[in-house]
Amino acid sequence: LALIRRIVLNMSPVISEEVGTNLSHLAHVEKAWEWYRSIGSPKLFVAPMVDGSELPFRMLCRQYGAQAAYSPMYNSGIFISNKTYRQQYWSSCSEDRPLIVQFCGNDPQKVLKAAKMVEADCDAVDLNLGCPQRIAKRGKYGAFLMEEWNLVSSIISTLYQNLSIPVTAKIRIFPDVNRTIKYAKTLEAAGCSLLAVHGRFREQKSTKLVRADWDQIRAVKKALKIPVIANGNISNLG
């Protein structure tokens, strides 16, 4: 009896912590879906495109069926330090909703500071984890954080804990679908409320030569509990 009592006492904190973690995760998932429904459960998004998805283009797309939109990707470090950069590239209006503002960066506090600057004028802040371009490699952001899971989790959790609006993320896939799923689950656990999955590898930059892998996107959708949207080879609204 004494042995059983010791075993139970030793196990109780572990069980309690596990249950608490599960309940916290379930609450996060429920809140993510509540937010998604509150913005109209959009399925057709204007993707984040540098020199493409600025305000005039977003508003035009909304007129032709887009149900939500991303801003272009903003460099969080430049955004917080350069007023001219903000004035030149960031703009919105009351009709420009639902809107997700996307930032890139590798410093949790800088990304948070940038997010705070737009918090009142958008519906969520997105972390770019999908840019495959050479400038992203030099700056160590975008898809070049795909191996930095602890850092990425830190950025997501910092935003999740300190913003009044949800944090979302956009990723690319790994060649191994199981690794993609594990990566996506890591982001969900850190506080991501919606995940956009671009169905190409980091090395697959050409949209004409390589088709997006929708089977991988489907596998991520099946594995996650938060909303998941597909990116790649969307050519019409049908």
mmCIF file of N, CA and C in Angstrom, residues 24-37 70 126 156 160 166-171 181 183-197 217-230:
data_model
loop_
_atom_site.group_PDB
_atom_site.id
_atom_site.type_symbol
_atom_site.label_atom_id
_atom_site.label_comp_id
_atom_site.label_asym_id
_atom_site.label_seq_id
_atom_site.Cartn_x
_atom_site.Cartn_y
_atom_site.Cartn_z
ATOM 1 N N SER A 24 -5.141 23.225 -22.376
ATOM 2 C CA SER A 24 -4.690 24.502 -22.914
ATOM 3 C C SER A 24 -4.669 24.471 -24.432
ATOM 4 N N HIS A 25 -4.208 23.355 -25.002
ATOM 5 C CA HIS A 25 -4.150 23.224 -26.460
ATOM 6 C C HIS A 25 -5.553 23.192 -27.049
ATOM 7 N N LEU A 26 -6.454 22.468 -26.411
ATOM 8 C CA LEU A 26 -7.834 22.410 -26.888
ATOM 9 C C LEU A 26 -8.481 23.787 -26.847
ATOM 10 N N ALA A 27 -8.175 24.545 -25.801
ATOM 11 C CA ALA A 27 -8.712 25.903 -25.694
ATOM 12 C C ALA A 27 -8.168 26.780 -26.818
ATOM 13 N N HIS A 28 -6.880 26.602 -27.129
ATOM 14 C CA HIS A 28 -6.275 27.365 -28.219
ATOM 15 C C HIS A 28 -6.939 27.029 -29.545
ATOM 16 N N VAL A 29 -7.165 25.736 -29.787
ATOM 17 C CA VAL A 29 -7.798 25.300 -31.036
ATOM 18 C C VAL A 29 -9.215 25.864 -31.142
ATOM 19 N N GLU A 30 -9.953 25.785 -30.060
ATOM 20 C CA GLU A 30 -11.323 26.316 -30.058
ATOM 21 C C GLU A 30 -11.325 27.816 -30.337
ATOM 22 N N LYS A 31 -10.377 28.518 -29.737
ATOM 23 C CA LYS A 31 -10.280 29.968 -29.943
ATOM 24 C C LYS A 31 -9.896 30.283 -31.388
ATOM 25 N N ALA A 32 -9.020 29.456 -31.977
ATOM 26 C CA ALA A 32 -8.605 29.658 -33.367
ATOM 27 C C ALA A 32 -9.798 29.530 -34.312
ATOM 28 N N TRP A 33 -10.621 28.516 -34.089
ATOM 29 C CA TRP A 33 -11.795 28.330 -34.944
ATOM 30 C C TRP A 33 -12.843 29.409 -34.695
ATOM 31 N N GLU A 34 -12.971 29.846 -33.473
ATOM 32 C CA GLU A 34 -13.898 30.937 -33.158
ATOM 33 C C GLU A 34 -13.498 32.198 -33.907
ATOM 34 N N TRP A 35 -12.189 32.491 -33.908
ATOM 35 C CA TRP A 35 -11.693 33.657 -34.654
ATOM 36 C C TRP A 35 -11.943 33.489 -36.146
ATOM 37 N N TYR A 36 -11.629 32.299 -36.669
ATOM 38 C CA TYR A 36 -11.801 32.033 -38.106
ATOM 39 C C TYR A 36 -13.261 32.233 -38.522
ATOM 40 N N ARG A 37 -14.183 31.747 -37.711
ATOM 41 C CA ARG A 37 -15.600 31.939 -38.024
ATOM 42 C C ARG A 37 -16.004 33.409 -37.905
ATOM 43 N N TYR A 70 -3.922 38.901 -47.502
ATOM 44 C CA TYR A 70 -2.665 39.151 -46.808
ATOM 45 C C TYR A 70 -2.049 40.437 -47.355
ATOM 46 N N ASP A 126 0.878 37.532 -39.423
ATOM 47 C CA ASP A 126 1.422 36.292 -39.973
ATOM 48 C C ASP A 126 2.947 36.314 -39.962
ATOM 49 N N ILE A 156 6.596 32.561 -32.658
ATOM 50 C CA ILE A 156 5.150 32.337 -32.651
ATOM 51 C C ILE A 156 4.576 32.512 -31.242
ATOM 52 N N TYR A 160 1.866 35.148 -29.816
ATOM 53 C CA TYR A 160 0.633 34.583 -29.249
ATOM 54 C C TYR A 160 0.364 35.119 -27.848
ATOM 55 N N PRO A 166 -4.915 37.087 -33.305
ATOM 56 C CA PRO A 166 -4.222 35.816 -33.531
ATOM 57 C C PRO A 166 -2.923 35.972 -34.318
ATOM 58 N N VAL A 167 -2.086 34.954 -34.191
ATOM 59 C CA VAL A 167 -0.877 34.846 -35.003
ATOM 60 C C VAL A 167 -1.048 33.662 -35.941
ATOM 61 N N THR A 168 -0.672 33.850 -37.195
ATOM 62 C CA THR A 168 -0.753 32.799 -38.197
ATOM 63 C C THR A 168 0.639 32.605 -38.796
ATOM 64 N N ALA A 169 0.774 31.613 -39.666
ATOM 65 C CA ALA A 169 2.074 31.374 -40.303
ATOM 66 C C ALA A 169 1.872 30.772 -41.685
ATOM 67 N N LYS A 170 2.862 30.978 -42.523
ATOM 68 C CA LYS A 170 2.866 30.412 -43.871
ATOM 69 C C LYS A 170 4.179 29.670 -44.070
ATOM 70 N N ILE A 171 4.087 28.396 -44.454
ATOM 71 C CA ILE A 171 5.271 27.547 -44.562
ATOM 72 C C ILE A 171 5.381 26.938 -45.948
ATOM 73 N N ILE A 181 4.546 17.461 -41.359
ATOM 74 C CA ILE A 181 3.485 17.368 -40.355
ATOM 75 C C ILE A 181 4.019 17.712 -38.968
ATOM 76 N N TYR A 183 6.578 19.572 -38.239
ATOM 77 C CA TYR A 183 6.863 21.007 -38.250
ATOM 78 C C TYR A 183 5.574 21.801 -38.042
ATOM 79 N N ALA A 184 4.525 21.425 -38.765
ATOM 80 C CA ALA A 184 3.244 22.114 -38.654
ATOM 81 C C ALA A 184 2.663 21.975 -37.249
ATOM 82 N N LYS A 185 2.774 20.790 -36.670
ATOM 83 C CA LYS A 185 2.269 20.575 -35.307
ATOM 84 C C LYS A 185 3.052 21.401 -34.289
ATOM 85 N N THR A 186 4.337 21.598 -34.540
ATOM 86 C CA THR A 186 5.161 22.430 -33.669
ATOM 87 C C THR A 186 4.649 23.869 -33.662
ATOM 88 N N LEU A 187 4.279 24.364 -34.834
ATOM 89 C CA LEU A 187 3.752 25.719 -34.942
ATOM 90 C C LEU A 187 2.391 25.831 -34.256
ATOM 91 N N GLU A 188 1.557 24.828 -34.457
ATOM 92 C CA GLU A 188 0.253 24.821 -33.800
ATOM 93 C C GLU A 188 0.411 24.845 -32.285
ATOM 94 N N ALA A 189 1.326 24.035 -31.771
ATOM 95 C CA ALA A 189 1.550 23.966 -30.326
ATOM 96 C C ALA A 189 2.093 25.275 -29.773
ATOM 97 N N ALA A 190 2.822 26.038 -30.601
ATOM 98 C CA ALA A 190 3.403 27.310 -30.150
ATOM 99 C C ALA A 190 2.375 28.433 -30.096
ATOM 100 N N GLY A 191 1.213 28.234 -30.752
ATOM 101 C CA GLY A 191 0.179 29.261 -30.702
ATOM 102 C C GLY A 191 -0.345 29.718 -32.041
ATOM 103 N N CYS A 192 0.086 29.082 -33.124
ATOM 104 C CA CYS A 192 -0.401 29.444 -34.458
ATOM 105 C C CYS A 192 -1.888 29.134 -34.561
ATOM 106 N N SER A 193 -2.676 30.091 -35.068
ATOM 107 C CA SER A 193 -4.129 29.925 -35.151
ATOM 108 C C SER A 193 -4.626 29.576 -36.541
ATOM 109 N N LEU A 194 -3.798 29.747 -37.533
ATOM 110 C CA LEU A 194 -4.136 29.357 -38.909
ATOM 111 C C LEU A 194 -2.824 29.140 -39.639
ATOM 112 N N LEU A 195 -2.747 28.061 -40.417
ATOM 113 C CA LEU A 195 -1.512 27.751 -41.123
ATOM 114 C C LEU A 195 -1.773 27.686 -42.620
ATOM 115 N N ALA A 196 -1.025 28.485 -43.384
ATOM 116 C CA ALA A 196 -1.048 28.402 -44.842
ATOM 117 C C ALA A 196 0.125 27.541 -45.283
ATOM 118 N N VAL A 197 -0.140 26.557 -46.125
ATOM 119 C CA VAL A 197 0.892 25.627 -46.566
ATOM 120 C C VAL A 197 1.112 25.770 -48.065
ATOM 121 N N ILE A 217 -0.286 18.911 -48.538
ATOM 122 C CA ILE A 217 -1.168 19.887 -47.892
ATOM 123 C C ILE A 217 -2.350 19.163 -47.242
ATOM 124 N N ARG A 218 -2.894 18.188 -47.957
ATOM 125 C CA ARG A 218 -4.014 17.412 -47.419
ATOM 126 C C ARG A 218 -3.609 16.673 -46.140
ATOM 127 N N ALA A 219 -2.398 16.132 -46.133
ATOM 128 C CA ALA A 219 -1.906 15.405 -44.957
ATOM 129 C C ALA A 219 -1.754 16.339 -43.761
ATOM 130 N N VAL A 220 -1.277 17.558 -43.998
ATOM 131 C CA VAL A 220 -1.150 18.543 -42.917
ATOM 132 C C VAL A 220 -2.525 18.925 -42.397
ATOM 133 N N LYS A 221 -3.445 19.158 -43.313
ATOM 134 C CA LYS A 221 -4.818 19.508 -42.927
ATOM 135 C C LYS A 221 -5.418 18.421 -42.033
ATOM 136 N N LYS A 222 -5.185 17.175 -42.395
ATOM 137 C CA LYS A 222 -5.730 16.054 -41.636
ATOM 138 C C LYS A 222 -5.102 15.942 -40.248
ATOM 139 N N ALA A 223 -3.824 16.304 -40.142
ATOM 140 C CA ALA A 223 -3.082 16.130 -38.888
ATOM 141 C C ALA A 223 -3.311 17.261 -37.894
ATOM 142 N N LEU A 224 -3.592 18.471 -38.392
ATOM 143 C CA LEU A 224 -3.734 19.623 -37.505
ATOM 144 C C LEU A 224 -5.177 19.815 -37.057
ATOM 145 N N LYS A 225 -5.340 20.563 -35.980
ATOM 146 C CA LYS A 225 -6.669 20.863 -35.453
ATOM 147 C C LYS A 225 -7.085 22.302 -35.757
ATOM 148 N N ILE A 226 -6.120 23.173 -36.073
ATOM 149 C CA ILE A 226 -6.426 24.558 -36.420
ATOM 150 C C ILE A 226 -6.769 24.648 -37.912
ATOM 151 N N PRO A 227 -7.353 25.764 -38.368
ATOM 152 C CA PRO A 227 -7.620 25.936 -39.797
ATOM 153 C C PRO A 227 -6.331 25.887 -40.626
ATOM 154 N N VAL A 228 -6.415 25.242 -41.791
ATOM 155 C CA VAL A 228 -5.285 25.132 -42.720
ATOM 156 C C VAL A 228 -5.766 25.567 -44.096
ATOM 157 N N ILE A 229 -4.983 26.404 -44.766
ATOM 158 C CA ILE A 229 -5.324 26.816 -46.128
ATOM 159 C C ILE A 229 -4.200 26.420 -47.075
ATOM 160 N N ALA A 230 -4.571 26.166 -48.326
ATOM 161 C CA ALA A 230 -3.629 25.680 -49.339
ATOM 162 C C ALA A 230 -3.107 26.822 -50.186
#
